[in-house]
């Protein structure tokens, strides 16, 4: 088993596949570059991984995010506004502090 100095407590996967972020199909944009930049700027990668992925599921709703940790996975959907992505980053920033885990942001809808 590989030993590391960092303890990664989870992962957030942001869908940017065939429907999510497909502005040419009149779907809301996924601010993937902004998310990556903010994640790095805040040093979140050390505790919580960010992955921008291809299609995660059938197109039940646009802009899906999956948050996974030891407690399980939470699927969020209809993330259609930039301030919802900002809330996810803020939530992870606070929740990534040692020994802190918070429920997802209130303005996100569970799929």
PDB file of C-alpha atoms in Angstrom:
ATOM      1  CA  UNK A   1       0.000   0.000   0.000  1.00  0.00           C
ATOM      2  CA  UNK A   2       1.241   3.461  -0.878  1.00  0.00           C
ATOM      3  CA  UNK A   3       1.755   5.804   2.077  1.00  0.00           C
ATOM      4  CA  UNK A   4       1.342   9.547   1.578  1.00  0.00           C
ATOM      5  CA  UNK A   5       1.754  12.577   3.799  1.00  0.00           C
ATOM      6  CA  UNK A   6      -1.600  13.975   2.710  1.00  0.00           C
ATOM      7  CA  UNK A   7      -4.956  12.642   3.764  1.00  0.00           C
ATOM      8  CA  UNK A   8      -7.414  13.135   0.915  1.00  0.00           C
ATOM      9  CA  UNK A   9     -10.924  13.148   2.383  1.00  0.00           C
ATOM     10  CA  UNK A  10     -12.961  13.007  -0.807  1.00  0.00           C
ATOM     11  CA  UNK A  11     -13.562  13.954  -4.378  1.00  0.00           C
ATOM     12  CA  UNK A  12     -15.892  16.218  -6.313  1.00  0.00           C
ATOM     13  CA  UNK A  13     -16.646  15.135  -9.878  1.00  0.00           C
ATOM     14  CA  UNK A  14     -18.122  17.760 -12.179  1.00  0.00           C
ATOM     15  CA  UNK A  15     -19.839  16.518 -15.327  1.00  0.00           C
ATOM     16  CA  UNK A  16     -19.020  18.270 -18.564  1.00  0.00           C
ATOM     17  CA  UNK A  17     -20.246  15.657 -21.001  1.00  0.00           C
ATOM     18  CA  UNK A  18     -22.768  15.376 -23.782  1.00  0.00           C
ATOM     19  CA  UNK A  19     -25.444  17.480 -22.006  1.00  0.00           C
ATOM     20  CA  UNK A  20     -23.789  19.139 -19.028  1.00  0.00           C
ATOM     21  CA  UNK A  21     -22.262  22.425 -20.092  1.00  0.00           C
ATOM     22  CA  UNK A  22     -23.436  21.975 -23.692  1.00  0.00           C
ATOM     23  CA  UNK A  23     -24.181  25.626 -24.423  1.00  0.00           C
ATOM     24  CA  UNK A  24     -24.709  24.764 -28.116  1.00  0.00           C
ATOM     25  CA  UNK A  25     -27.733  22.715 -26.925  1.00  0.00           C
ATOM     26  CA  UNK A  26     -29.030  25.636 -24.820  1.00  0.00           C
ATOM     27  CA  UNK A  27     -27.730  24.020 -21.615  1.00  0.00           C
ATOM     28  CA  UNK A  28     -26.088  26.114 -18.886  1.00  0.00           C
ATOM     29  CA  UNK A  29     -22.309  26.493 -18.969  1.00  0.00           C
ATOM     30  CA  UNK A  30     -20.043  24.544 -16.608  1.00  0.00           C
ATOM     31  CA  UNK A  31     -17.262  26.932 -15.482  1.00  0.00           C
ATOM     32  CA  UNK A  32     -14.634  24.162 -15.507  1.00  0.00           C
ATOM     33  CA  UNK A  33     -11.584  26.427 -15.915  1.00  0.00           C
ATOM     34  CA  UNK A  34     -12.765  28.715 -13.104  1.00  0.00           C
ATOM     35  CA  UNK A  35     -13.372  25.694 -10.832  1.00  0.00           C
ATOM     36  CA  UNK A  36      -9.879  24.310 -11.490  1.00  0.00           C
ATOM     37  CA  UNK A  37      -8.262  27.709 -10.889  1.00  0.00           C
ATOM     38  CA  UNK A  38     -10.203  28.291  -7.640  1.00  0.00           C
ATOM     39  CA  UNK A  39      -9.456  24.764  -6.414  1.00  0.00           C
ATOM     40  CA  UNK A  40      -5.720  25.379  -6.920  1.00  0.00           C
ATOM     41  CA  UNK A  41      -5.780  28.939  -5.549  1.00  0.00           C
ATOM     42  CA  UNK A  42      -7.450  27.785  -2.333  1.00  0.00           C
ATOM     43  CA  UNK A  43      -5.213  24.733  -1.955  1.00  0.00           C
ATOM     44  CA  UNK A  44      -8.146  22.327  -1.956  1.00  0.00           C
ATOM     45  CA  UNK A  45      -6.404  19.625  -3.987  1.00  0.00           C
ATOM     46  CA  UNK A  46      -4.396  18.632  -0.931  1.00  0.00           C
ATOM     47  CA  UNK A  47      -7.551  17.480   0.886  1.00  0.00           C
ATOM     48  CA  UNK A  48     -10.332  17.100  -1.684  1.00  0.00           C
ATOM     49  CA  UNK A  49      -9.798  16.117  -5.319  1.00  0.00           C
ATOM     50  CA  UNK A  50     -11.573  17.849  -8.203  1.00  0.00           C
ATOM     51  CA  UNK A  51     -12.276  15.971 -11.416  1.00  0.00           C
ATOM     52  CA  UNK A  52     -13.971  17.416 -14.496  1.00  0.00           C
ATOM     53  CA  UNK A  53     -15.385  14.362 -16.222  1.00  0.00           C
ATOM     54  CA  UNK A  54     -17.232  13.316 -19.304  1.00  0.00           C
ATOM     55  CA  UNK A  55     -20.830  12.161 -19.041  1.00  0.00           C
ATOM     56  CA  UNK A  56     -21.692  10.758 -15.605  1.00  0.00           C
ATOM     57  CA  UNK A  57     -25.254   9.579 -16.156  1.00  0.00           C
ATOM     58  CA  UNK A  58     -28.295   9.745 -18.379  1.00  0.00           C
ATOM     59  CA  UNK A  59     -29.456  13.292 -19.002  1.00  0.00           C
ATOM     60  CA  UNK A  60     -32.021  13.414 -16.193  1.00  0.00           C
ATOM     61  CA  UNK A  61     -31.041  17.004 -15.483  1.00  0.00           C
ATOM     62  CA  UNK A  62     -28.248  19.310 -16.627  1.00  0.00           C
ATOM     63  CA  UNK A  63     -24.986  20.015 -14.851  1.00  0.00           C
ATOM     64  CA  UNK A  64     -24.456  17.138 -12.454  1.00  0.00           C
ATOM     65  CA  UNK A  65     -21.892  17.104  -9.634  1.00  0.00           C
ATOM     66  CA  UNK A  66     -21.017  14.069  -7.498  1.00  0.00           C
ATOM     67  CA  UNK A  67     -19.435  14.571  -4.083  1.00  0.00           C
ATOM     68  CA  UNK A  68     -17.819  11.430  -2.641  1.00  0.00           C
ATOM     69  CA  UNK A  69     -16.266  10.853   0.758  1.00  0.00           C
ATOM     70  CA  UNK A  70     -16.043   8.171   3.420  1.00  0.00           C
ATOM     71  CA  UNK A  71     -19.686   8.959   4.245  1.00  0.00           C
ATOM     72  CA  UNK A  72     -20.828   8.007   0.723  1.00  0.00           C
ATOM     73  CA  UNK A  73     -21.731   9.854  -2.472  1.00  0.00           C
ATOM     74  CA  UNK A  74     -24.150  12.696  -2.996  1.00  0.00           C
ATOM     75  CA  UNK A  75     -25.408  13.498  -6.503  1.00  0.00           C
ATOM     76  CA  UNK A  76     -26.360  17.100  -7.201  1.00  0.00           C
ATOM     77  CA  UNK A  77     -28.068  18.319 -10.338  1.00  0.00           C
ATOM     78  CA  UNK A  78     -29.499  21.391 -12.014  1.00  0.00           C
ATOM     79  CA  UNK A  79     -26.425  23.396 -11.108  1.00  0.00           C
ATOM     80  CA  UNK A  80     -27.368  26.124 -13.560  1.00  0.00           C
ATOM     81  CA  UNK A  81     -26.007  29.332 -12.040  1.00  0.00           C
ATOM     82  CA  UNK A  82     -22.447  30.457 -11.425  1.00  0.00           C
ATOM     83  CA  UNK A  83     -23.200  31.272  -7.776  1.00  0.00           C
ATOM     84  CA  UNK A  84     -24.094  27.598  -7.212  1.00  0.00           C
ATOM     85  CA  UNK A  85     -20.596  26.606  -8.342  1.00  0.00           C
ATOM     86  CA  UNK A  86     -19.180  29.366  -6.127  1.00  0.00           C
ATOM     87  CA  UNK A  87     -21.151  27.907  -3.189  1.00  0.00           C
ATOM     88  CA  UNK A  88     -19.670  24.462  -3.873  1.00  0.00           C
ATOM     89  CA  UNK A  89     -16.150  25.906  -3.773  1.00  0.00           C
ATOM     90  CA  UNK A  90     -16.876  27.861  -0.570  1.00  0.00           C
ATOM     91  CA  UNK A  91     -18.377  24.776   1.052  1.00  0.00           C
ATOM     92  CA  UNK A  92     -15.346  22.656   0.133  1.00  0.00           C
ATOM     93  CA  UNK A  93     -12.974  25.343   1.349  1.00  0.00           C
ATOM     94  CA  UNK A  94     -14.564  25.341   4.799  1.00  0.00           C
ATOM     95  CA  UNK A  95     -15.185  21.593   4.880  1.00  0.00           C
ATOM     96  CA  UNK A  96     -11.641  20.693   3.803  1.00  0.00           C
ATOM     97  CA  UNK A  97     -10.182  21.894   7.071  1.00  0.00           C
ATOM     98  CA  UNK A  98      -8.891  19.021   9.221  1.00  0.00           C
ATOM     99  CA  UNK A  99     -11.613  16.903  10.837  1.00  0.00           C
ATOM    100  CA  UNK A 100     -14.467  18.926   9.324  1.00  0.00           C
ATOM    101  CA  UNK A 101     -17.134  17.503   7.031  1.00  0.00           C
ATOM    102  CA  UNK A 102     -20.233  19.502   6.196  1.00  0.00           C
ATOM    103  CA  UNK A 103     -23.373  18.552   4.326  1.00  0.00           C
ATOM    104  CA  UNK A 104     -23.639  19.934   0.809  1.00  0.00           C
ATOM    105  CA  UNK A 105     -24.601  23.532   0.109  1.00  0.00           C
ATOM    106  CA  UNK A 106     -28.247  24.398   0.616  1.00  0.00           C
ATOM    107  CA  UNK A 107     -28.832  25.847  -2.841  1.00  0.00           C
ATOM    108  CA  UNK A 108     -27.974  22.611  -4.676  1.00  0.00           C
ATOM    109  CA  UNK A 109     -30.599  20.064  -5.619  1.00  0.00           C
ATOM    110  CA  UNK A 110     -29.972  16.386  -4.937  1.00  0.00           C
ATOM    111  CA  UNK A 111     -30.580  14.176  -7.969  1.00  0.00           C
TER     112      UNK A 111
END
